[in-house]
XYZ file of C-alpha atoms in Angstrom:
460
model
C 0.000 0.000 0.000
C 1.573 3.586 -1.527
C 1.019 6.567 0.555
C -1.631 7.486 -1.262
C -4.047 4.627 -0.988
C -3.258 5.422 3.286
C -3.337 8.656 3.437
C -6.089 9.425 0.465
C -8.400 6.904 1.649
C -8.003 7.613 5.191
C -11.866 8.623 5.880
C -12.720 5.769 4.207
C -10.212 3.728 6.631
C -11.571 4.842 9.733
C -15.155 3.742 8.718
C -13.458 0.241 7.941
C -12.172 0.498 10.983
C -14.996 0.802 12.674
C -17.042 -1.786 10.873
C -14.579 -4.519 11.945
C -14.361 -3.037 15.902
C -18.060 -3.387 15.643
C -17.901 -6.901 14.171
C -15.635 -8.324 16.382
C -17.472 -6.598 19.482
C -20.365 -8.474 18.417
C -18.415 -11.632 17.414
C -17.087 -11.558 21.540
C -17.933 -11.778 25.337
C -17.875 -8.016 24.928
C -21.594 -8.209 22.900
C -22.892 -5.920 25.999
C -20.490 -3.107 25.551
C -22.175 0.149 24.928
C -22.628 0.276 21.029
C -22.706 4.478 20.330
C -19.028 5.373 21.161
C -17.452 3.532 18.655
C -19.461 4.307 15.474
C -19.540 8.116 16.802
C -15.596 8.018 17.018
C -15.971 6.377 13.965
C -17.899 8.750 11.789
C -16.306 11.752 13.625
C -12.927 10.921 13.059
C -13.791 10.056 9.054
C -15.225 13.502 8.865
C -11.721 15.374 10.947
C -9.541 13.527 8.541
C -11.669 14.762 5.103
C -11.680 18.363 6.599
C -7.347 17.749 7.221
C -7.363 16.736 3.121
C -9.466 19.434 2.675
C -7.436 21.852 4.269
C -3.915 20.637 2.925
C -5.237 20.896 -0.454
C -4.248 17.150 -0.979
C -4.753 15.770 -4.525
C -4.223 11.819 -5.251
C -5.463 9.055 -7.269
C -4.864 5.669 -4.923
C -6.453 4.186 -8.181
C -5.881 6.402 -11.206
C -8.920 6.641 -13.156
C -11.267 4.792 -10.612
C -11.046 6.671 -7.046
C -9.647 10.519 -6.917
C -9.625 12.755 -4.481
C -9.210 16.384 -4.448
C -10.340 19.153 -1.957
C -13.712 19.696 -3.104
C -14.381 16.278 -3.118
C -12.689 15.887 0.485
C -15.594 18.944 1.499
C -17.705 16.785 0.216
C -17.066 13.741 2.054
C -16.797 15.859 5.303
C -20.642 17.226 4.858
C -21.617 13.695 4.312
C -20.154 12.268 7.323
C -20.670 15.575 9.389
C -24.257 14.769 9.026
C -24.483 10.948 9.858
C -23.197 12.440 13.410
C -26.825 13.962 14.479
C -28.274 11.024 12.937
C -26.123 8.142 14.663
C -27.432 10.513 18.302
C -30.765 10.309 17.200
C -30.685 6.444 16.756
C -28.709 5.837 19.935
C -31.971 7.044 22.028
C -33.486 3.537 20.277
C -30.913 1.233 18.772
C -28.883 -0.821 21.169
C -28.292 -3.167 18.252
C -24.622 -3.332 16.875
C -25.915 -4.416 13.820
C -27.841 -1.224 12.943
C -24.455 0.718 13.394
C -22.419 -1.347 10.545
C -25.342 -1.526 8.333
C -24.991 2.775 8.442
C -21.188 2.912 8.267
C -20.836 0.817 5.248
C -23.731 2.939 3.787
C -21.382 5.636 5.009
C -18.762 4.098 3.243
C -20.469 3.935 0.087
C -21.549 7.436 0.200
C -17.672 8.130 0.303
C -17.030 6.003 -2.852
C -19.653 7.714 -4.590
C -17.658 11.045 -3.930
C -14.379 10.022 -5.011
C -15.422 8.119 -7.928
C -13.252 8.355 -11.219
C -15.076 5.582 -13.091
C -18.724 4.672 -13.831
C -17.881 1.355 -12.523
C -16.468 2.836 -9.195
C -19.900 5.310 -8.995
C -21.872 2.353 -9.218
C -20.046 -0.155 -7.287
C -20.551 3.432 -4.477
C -24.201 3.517 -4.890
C -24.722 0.033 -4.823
C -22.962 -0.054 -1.745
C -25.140 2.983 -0.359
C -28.281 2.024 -1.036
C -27.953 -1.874 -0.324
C -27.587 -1.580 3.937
C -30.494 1.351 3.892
C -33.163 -1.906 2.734
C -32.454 -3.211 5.961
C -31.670 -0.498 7.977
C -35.402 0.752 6.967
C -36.407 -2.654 8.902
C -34.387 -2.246 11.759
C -35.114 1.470 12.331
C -38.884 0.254 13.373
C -39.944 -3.168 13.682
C -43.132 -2.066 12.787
C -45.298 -4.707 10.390
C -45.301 -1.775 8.050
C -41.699 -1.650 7.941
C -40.641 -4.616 5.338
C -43.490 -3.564 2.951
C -41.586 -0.227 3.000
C -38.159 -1.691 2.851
C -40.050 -3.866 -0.464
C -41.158 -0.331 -2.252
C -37.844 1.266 -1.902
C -36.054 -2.104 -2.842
C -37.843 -2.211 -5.678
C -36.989 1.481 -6.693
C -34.079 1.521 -5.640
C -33.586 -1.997 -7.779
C -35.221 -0.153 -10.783
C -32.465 2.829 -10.834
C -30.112 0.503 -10.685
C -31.179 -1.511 -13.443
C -31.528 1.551 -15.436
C -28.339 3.034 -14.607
C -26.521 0.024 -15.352
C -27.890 -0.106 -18.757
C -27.028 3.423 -19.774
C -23.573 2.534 -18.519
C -23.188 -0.454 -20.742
C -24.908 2.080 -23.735
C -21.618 5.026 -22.386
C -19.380 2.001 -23.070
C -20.523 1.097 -26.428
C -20.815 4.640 -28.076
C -17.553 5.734 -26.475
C -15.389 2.713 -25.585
C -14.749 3.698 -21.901
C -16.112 3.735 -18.640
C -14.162 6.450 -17.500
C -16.256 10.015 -16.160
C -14.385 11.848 -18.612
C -15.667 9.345 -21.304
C -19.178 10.267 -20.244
C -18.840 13.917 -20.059
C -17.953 13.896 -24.057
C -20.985 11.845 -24.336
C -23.062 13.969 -22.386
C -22.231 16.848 -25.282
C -22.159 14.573 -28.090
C -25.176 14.475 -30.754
C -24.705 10.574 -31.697
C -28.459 8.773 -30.850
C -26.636 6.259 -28.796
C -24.684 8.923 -26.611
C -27.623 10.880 -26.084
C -29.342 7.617 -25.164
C -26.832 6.111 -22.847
C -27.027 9.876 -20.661
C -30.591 9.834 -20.882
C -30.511 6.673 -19.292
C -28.008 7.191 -16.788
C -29.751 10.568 -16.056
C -32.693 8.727 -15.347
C -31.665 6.220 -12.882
C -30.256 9.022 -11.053
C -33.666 10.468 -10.693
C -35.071 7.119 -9.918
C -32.308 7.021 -6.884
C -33.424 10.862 -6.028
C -37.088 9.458 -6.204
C -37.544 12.253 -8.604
C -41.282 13.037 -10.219
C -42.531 10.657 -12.055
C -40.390 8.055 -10.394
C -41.074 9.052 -6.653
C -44.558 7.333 -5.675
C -43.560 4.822 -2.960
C -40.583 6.823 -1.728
C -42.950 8.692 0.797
C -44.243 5.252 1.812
C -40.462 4.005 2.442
C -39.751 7.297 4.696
C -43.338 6.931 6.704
C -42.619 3.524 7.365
C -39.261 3.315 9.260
C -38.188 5.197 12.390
C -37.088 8.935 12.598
C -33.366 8.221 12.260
C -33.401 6.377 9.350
C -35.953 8.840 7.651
C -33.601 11.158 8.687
C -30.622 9.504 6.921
C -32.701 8.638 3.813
C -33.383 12.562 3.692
C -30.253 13.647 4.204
C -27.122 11.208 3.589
C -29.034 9.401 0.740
C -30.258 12.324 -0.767
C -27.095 14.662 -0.794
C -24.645 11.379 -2.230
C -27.131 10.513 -5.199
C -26.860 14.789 -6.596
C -23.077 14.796 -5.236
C -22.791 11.503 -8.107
C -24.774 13.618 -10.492
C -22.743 15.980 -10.220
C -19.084 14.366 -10.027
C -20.711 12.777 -13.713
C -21.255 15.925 -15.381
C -18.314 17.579 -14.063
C -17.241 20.369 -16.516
C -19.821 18.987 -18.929
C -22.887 21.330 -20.329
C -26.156 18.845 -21.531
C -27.270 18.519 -24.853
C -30.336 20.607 -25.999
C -32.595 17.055 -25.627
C -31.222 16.514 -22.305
C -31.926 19.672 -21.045
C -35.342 19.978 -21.860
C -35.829 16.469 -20.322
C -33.916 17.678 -16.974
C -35.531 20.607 -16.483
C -39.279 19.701 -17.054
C -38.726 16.742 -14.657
C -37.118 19.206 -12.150
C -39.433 21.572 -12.435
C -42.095 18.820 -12.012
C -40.652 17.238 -9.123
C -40.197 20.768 -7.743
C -44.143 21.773 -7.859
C -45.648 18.307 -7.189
C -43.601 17.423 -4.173
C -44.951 20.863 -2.484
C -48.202 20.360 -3.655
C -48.295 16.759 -2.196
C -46.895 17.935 0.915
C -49.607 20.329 1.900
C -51.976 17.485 1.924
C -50.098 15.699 4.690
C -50.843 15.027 7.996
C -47.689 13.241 9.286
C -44.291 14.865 9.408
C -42.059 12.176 7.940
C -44.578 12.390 5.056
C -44.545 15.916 4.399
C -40.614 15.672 4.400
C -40.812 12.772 2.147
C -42.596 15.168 0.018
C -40.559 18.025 0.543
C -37.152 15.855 -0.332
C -38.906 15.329 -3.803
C -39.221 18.884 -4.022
C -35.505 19.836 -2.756
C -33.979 17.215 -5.487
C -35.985 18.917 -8.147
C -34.264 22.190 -7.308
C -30.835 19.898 -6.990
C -31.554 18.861 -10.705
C -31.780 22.456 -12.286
C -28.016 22.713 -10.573
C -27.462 20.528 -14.262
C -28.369 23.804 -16.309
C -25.751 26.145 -15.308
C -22.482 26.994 -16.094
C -20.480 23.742 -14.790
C -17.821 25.995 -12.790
C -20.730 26.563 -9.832
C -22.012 23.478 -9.639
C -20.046 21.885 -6.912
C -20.352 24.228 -4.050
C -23.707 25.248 -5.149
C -25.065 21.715 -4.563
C -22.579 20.836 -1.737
C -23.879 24.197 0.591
C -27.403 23.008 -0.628
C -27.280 19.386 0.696
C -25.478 20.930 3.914
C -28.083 23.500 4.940
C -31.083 21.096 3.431
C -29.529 18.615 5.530
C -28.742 20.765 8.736
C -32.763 21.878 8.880
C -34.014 18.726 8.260
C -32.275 16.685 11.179
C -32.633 19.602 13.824
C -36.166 19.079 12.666
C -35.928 15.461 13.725
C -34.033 16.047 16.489
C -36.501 18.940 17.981
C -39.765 16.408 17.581
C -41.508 15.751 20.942
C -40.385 12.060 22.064
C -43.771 9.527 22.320
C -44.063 5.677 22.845
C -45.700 4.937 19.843
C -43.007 5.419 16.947
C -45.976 5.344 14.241
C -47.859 8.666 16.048
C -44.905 10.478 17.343
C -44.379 12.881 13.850
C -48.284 13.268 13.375
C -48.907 16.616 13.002
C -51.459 17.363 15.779
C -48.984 16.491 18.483
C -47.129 19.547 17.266
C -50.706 21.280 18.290
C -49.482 24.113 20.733
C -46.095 22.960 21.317
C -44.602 26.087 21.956
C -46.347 26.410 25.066
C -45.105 22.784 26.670
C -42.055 23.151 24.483
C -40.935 26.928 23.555
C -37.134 25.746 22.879
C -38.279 23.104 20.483
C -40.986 25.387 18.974
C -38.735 28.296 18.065
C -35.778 25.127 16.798
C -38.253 23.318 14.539
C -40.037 26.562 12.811
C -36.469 28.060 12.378
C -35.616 24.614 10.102
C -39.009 25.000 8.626
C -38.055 28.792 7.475
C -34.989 27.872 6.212
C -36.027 25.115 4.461
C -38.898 27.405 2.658
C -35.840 29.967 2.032
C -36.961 32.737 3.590
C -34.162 35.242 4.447
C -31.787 35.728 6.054
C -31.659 31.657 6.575
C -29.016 29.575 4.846
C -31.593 27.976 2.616
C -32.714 31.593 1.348
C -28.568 31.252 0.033
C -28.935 27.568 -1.147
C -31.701 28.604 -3.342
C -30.055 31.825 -4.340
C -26.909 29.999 -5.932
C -28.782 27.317 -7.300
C -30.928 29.462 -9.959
C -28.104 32.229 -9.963
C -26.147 29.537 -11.736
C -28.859 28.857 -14.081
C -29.659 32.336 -14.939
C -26.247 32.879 -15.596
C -26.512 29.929 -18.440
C -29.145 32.016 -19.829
C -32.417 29.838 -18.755
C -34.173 32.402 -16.904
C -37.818 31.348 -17.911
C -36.920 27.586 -16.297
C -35.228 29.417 -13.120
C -38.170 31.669 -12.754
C -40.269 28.743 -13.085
C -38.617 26.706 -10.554
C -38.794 30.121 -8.001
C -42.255 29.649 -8.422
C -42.495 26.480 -7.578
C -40.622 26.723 -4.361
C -42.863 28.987 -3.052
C -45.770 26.785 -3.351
C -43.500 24.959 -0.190
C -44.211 27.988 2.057
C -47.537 26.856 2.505
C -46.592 23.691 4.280
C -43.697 25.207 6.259
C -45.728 27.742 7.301
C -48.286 25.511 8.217
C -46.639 23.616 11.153
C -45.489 26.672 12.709
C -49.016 28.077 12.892
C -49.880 24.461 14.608
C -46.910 25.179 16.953
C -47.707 28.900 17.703
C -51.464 29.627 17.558
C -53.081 26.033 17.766
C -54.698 24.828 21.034
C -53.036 22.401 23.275
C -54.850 18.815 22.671
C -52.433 16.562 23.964
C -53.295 15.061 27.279
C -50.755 12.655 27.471
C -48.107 12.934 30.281
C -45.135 15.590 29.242
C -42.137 12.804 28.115
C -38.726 13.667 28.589
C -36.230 14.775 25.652
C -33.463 12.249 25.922
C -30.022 13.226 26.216
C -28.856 11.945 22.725
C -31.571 14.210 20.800
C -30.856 17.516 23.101
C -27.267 16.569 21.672
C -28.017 16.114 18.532
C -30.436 19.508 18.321
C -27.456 21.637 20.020
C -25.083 20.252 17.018
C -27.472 20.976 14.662
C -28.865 24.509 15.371
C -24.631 25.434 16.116
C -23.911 24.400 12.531
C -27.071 26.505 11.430
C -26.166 29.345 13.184
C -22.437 28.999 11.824
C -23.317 28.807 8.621
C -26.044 31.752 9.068
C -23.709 33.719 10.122
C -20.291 32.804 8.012
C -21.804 31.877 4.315
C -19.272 33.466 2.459
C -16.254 31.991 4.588
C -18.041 28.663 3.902
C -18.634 28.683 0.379
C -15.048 30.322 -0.276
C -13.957 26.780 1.169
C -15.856 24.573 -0.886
């Protein structure tokens, strides 16, 4: 092993690391340890040693032409990981099992393949090994009977975007004669039917993994179904590594005219039906389900700018998307029942039994509607600045409208919160430990990057 496979594949290391600590733990008389620390040290230390490549501007190919790694991509990796931390807090309040920690580092670890991947074999070998451990995990995060029909529905669409992206990889191979990314990104440009087939097709299994519109229907079913850290992963992690592949593919590449008109309708699409679908909710995992569809279809117009912005455009979107979506999570009122605890009545008054986690959950829901001066006002505003600048200001003023239609829905829970009546009667349960940890995180990284945009995106 060179210096580069250590030292350039360190994050991914330390999850490895963990994995087999984890395996042996359970392998052992030590099967009762406690079964947070080490994932947490895990995860934490995977994210530190990104942020140290990040910072010494370290460049390497451990596997020329099939895993790179640059600083941008090392960011990358760091807001990935950085956010598994409030999620791996928020499932140590209910998962003692040992087994539900290695099923979400080596999803972890596929998420960090996905990043560095030079190849389309590598990039699928990365989702592949993100998406297979969520099946399960979806199972594992309830127990509920509901749970393994979920885990069926997004095995089967997860299955179909695989199928589909596989076959417009084996169509890239045949009209160029590589697999390499830089192989695709001629195709991507090139006028040749089966070039402009084999993107189309690779395109769409990407929006099949993003549970884009028309390919979203059971993905709210999936994220209703399991508990509220693995919706929270599935909203976050998932999410932000399936449009950080998108966008390592079409690095430096513009889309043909076809393509574009395909992308942006089905953006644009996803955009308006996911908030229209959410207003209609009446359970929070739902209308987040919902609102993810919505968020990827603003992730997707990313593909009609100039290529220079798209990488910190769509890496500060999945972090502050991200950020206000888990303190979300983390701020929900704790119940019993794990099927009841998001419904949307509980929220009924909860700033007068809860004013902390009030004010916390309707600041996430403002800055996920983008209302200034919130980081997802700034998400928003590089995303369509981007494709302005490419000169498609009737699709970016379309897709402004469509966010808006969100507001409704946002601003909906916080009127529950604020002005509803009380109707709970159920004794006040305690906030555990874990999820007052895992809010605190959260709401510092929101304020941080609230207050220090520029500084961040000057780094990414």
């Amino acid at each position: 092993m060179n210096l580069d496979m250590l030292v350039g594949l360190l994050p991914e290391h330390l999850l490895l690391a963990g994995i087999l600590i984890l395996l042996v733990l359970d392998l052992t008389a030590l099967r009762s340890s406690p079964s947070l620390p080490i994932p947490l040290l895990a995860v934490a230390a995977a994210a530190l040693a990104a942020l140290w490549l990040a910072a010494g501007d370290y460049v390497a190919a451990p596997f020329p032409e099939q895993f790179v790694l640059d600083p941008g991509r090392a960011v990358a990796k760091a807001v990935l990981l950085g956010l598994a931390l409030p999620v791996l807090l928020l499932a140590g309040e209910s998962q003692s099992d040992r087994r539900f920690a290695m099923l979400l580092l080596s999803s972890l670890y596929g998420a960090c393949l996905v990043v560095s991947a030079g190849s389309l074999v590598t990039l699928f070998l990365g989702l592949e090994l993100l998406s297979l451990p969520v099946y399960a995990l979806i199972v594992a995060g309830s127990g509920r009977p509901e749970s393994a029909e979920a885990a069926l529905k997004y095995l089967i669409l997860g299955g179909a975007g695989s199928a589909t992206l596989l076959f417009g990889i084996s169509l890239t191979l045949g009209a160029t004669g590589s697999l390499s990314m830089a192989a695709f990104a001629a195709a991507a440009v090139s006028p040749e039917p089966l070039a402009v087939a084999a993107v189309t097709l690779v395109l769409v299994g990407l929006m099949l993994k993003a549970a884009l519109v028309p390919f979203h229907a059971w993905a709210p079913d999936a994220y209703a179904g399991t508990g509220i850290p693995v919706t929270a992963y599935m909203a976050t992690v998932i999410k932000g590594a399936v449009l950080l592949a998108l966008i390592g593919l079409f690095d430096g590449a513009r889309l043909s005219p076809g393509v574009v008109g395909l992308t942006a309708t089905l953006a644009l699409l996803s955009a308006a039906w996911g908030n229209l679908a959410a207003m209609a909710q009446t359970g929070f995992r739902r209308m987040i389900a919902y609102s993810s569809i919505a968020h990827a279809g603003f992730l997707f117009f990313v593909l009609l700018g100039e290529p220079g912005g798209r990488q910190e455009a769509v890496v500060f979107y999945v972090l502050v998307y991200g950020l206000a979506n888990l303190l979300a999570f983390a701020c929900l009122p704790p119940h019993d029942d794990e099927a009841t605890r998001d419904h949307l009545d509980r929220l009924r008054g909860l700033y007068r039994s809860r004013p902390a986690a009030a004010i916390l959950i309707a600041v996430a829901m403002l800055s996920l509607a983008g209302i200034p001066p919130l980081p997802g006002f700034v998400a928003k505003f590089f995303i369509f600045k981007n494709v302005v600048e490419a000169g498609y200001t009737a699709w970016a003023v379309a897709g402004l409208l469509a966010s808006y239609l969100g507001l409704f829905f946002y601003l909906r829970v916080i009127r529950i919160m604020f002005m509803d009546e009380p109707v709970a009667t159920e004794a006040k349960a305690h906030t555990g430990v874990l999820a007052g940890i895992a809010g605190l995180v959260c709401v510092t990284a929101v304020a941080a990057v609230t207050l220090f945009p520029g500084w961040l995106l000057a780094r990414l």
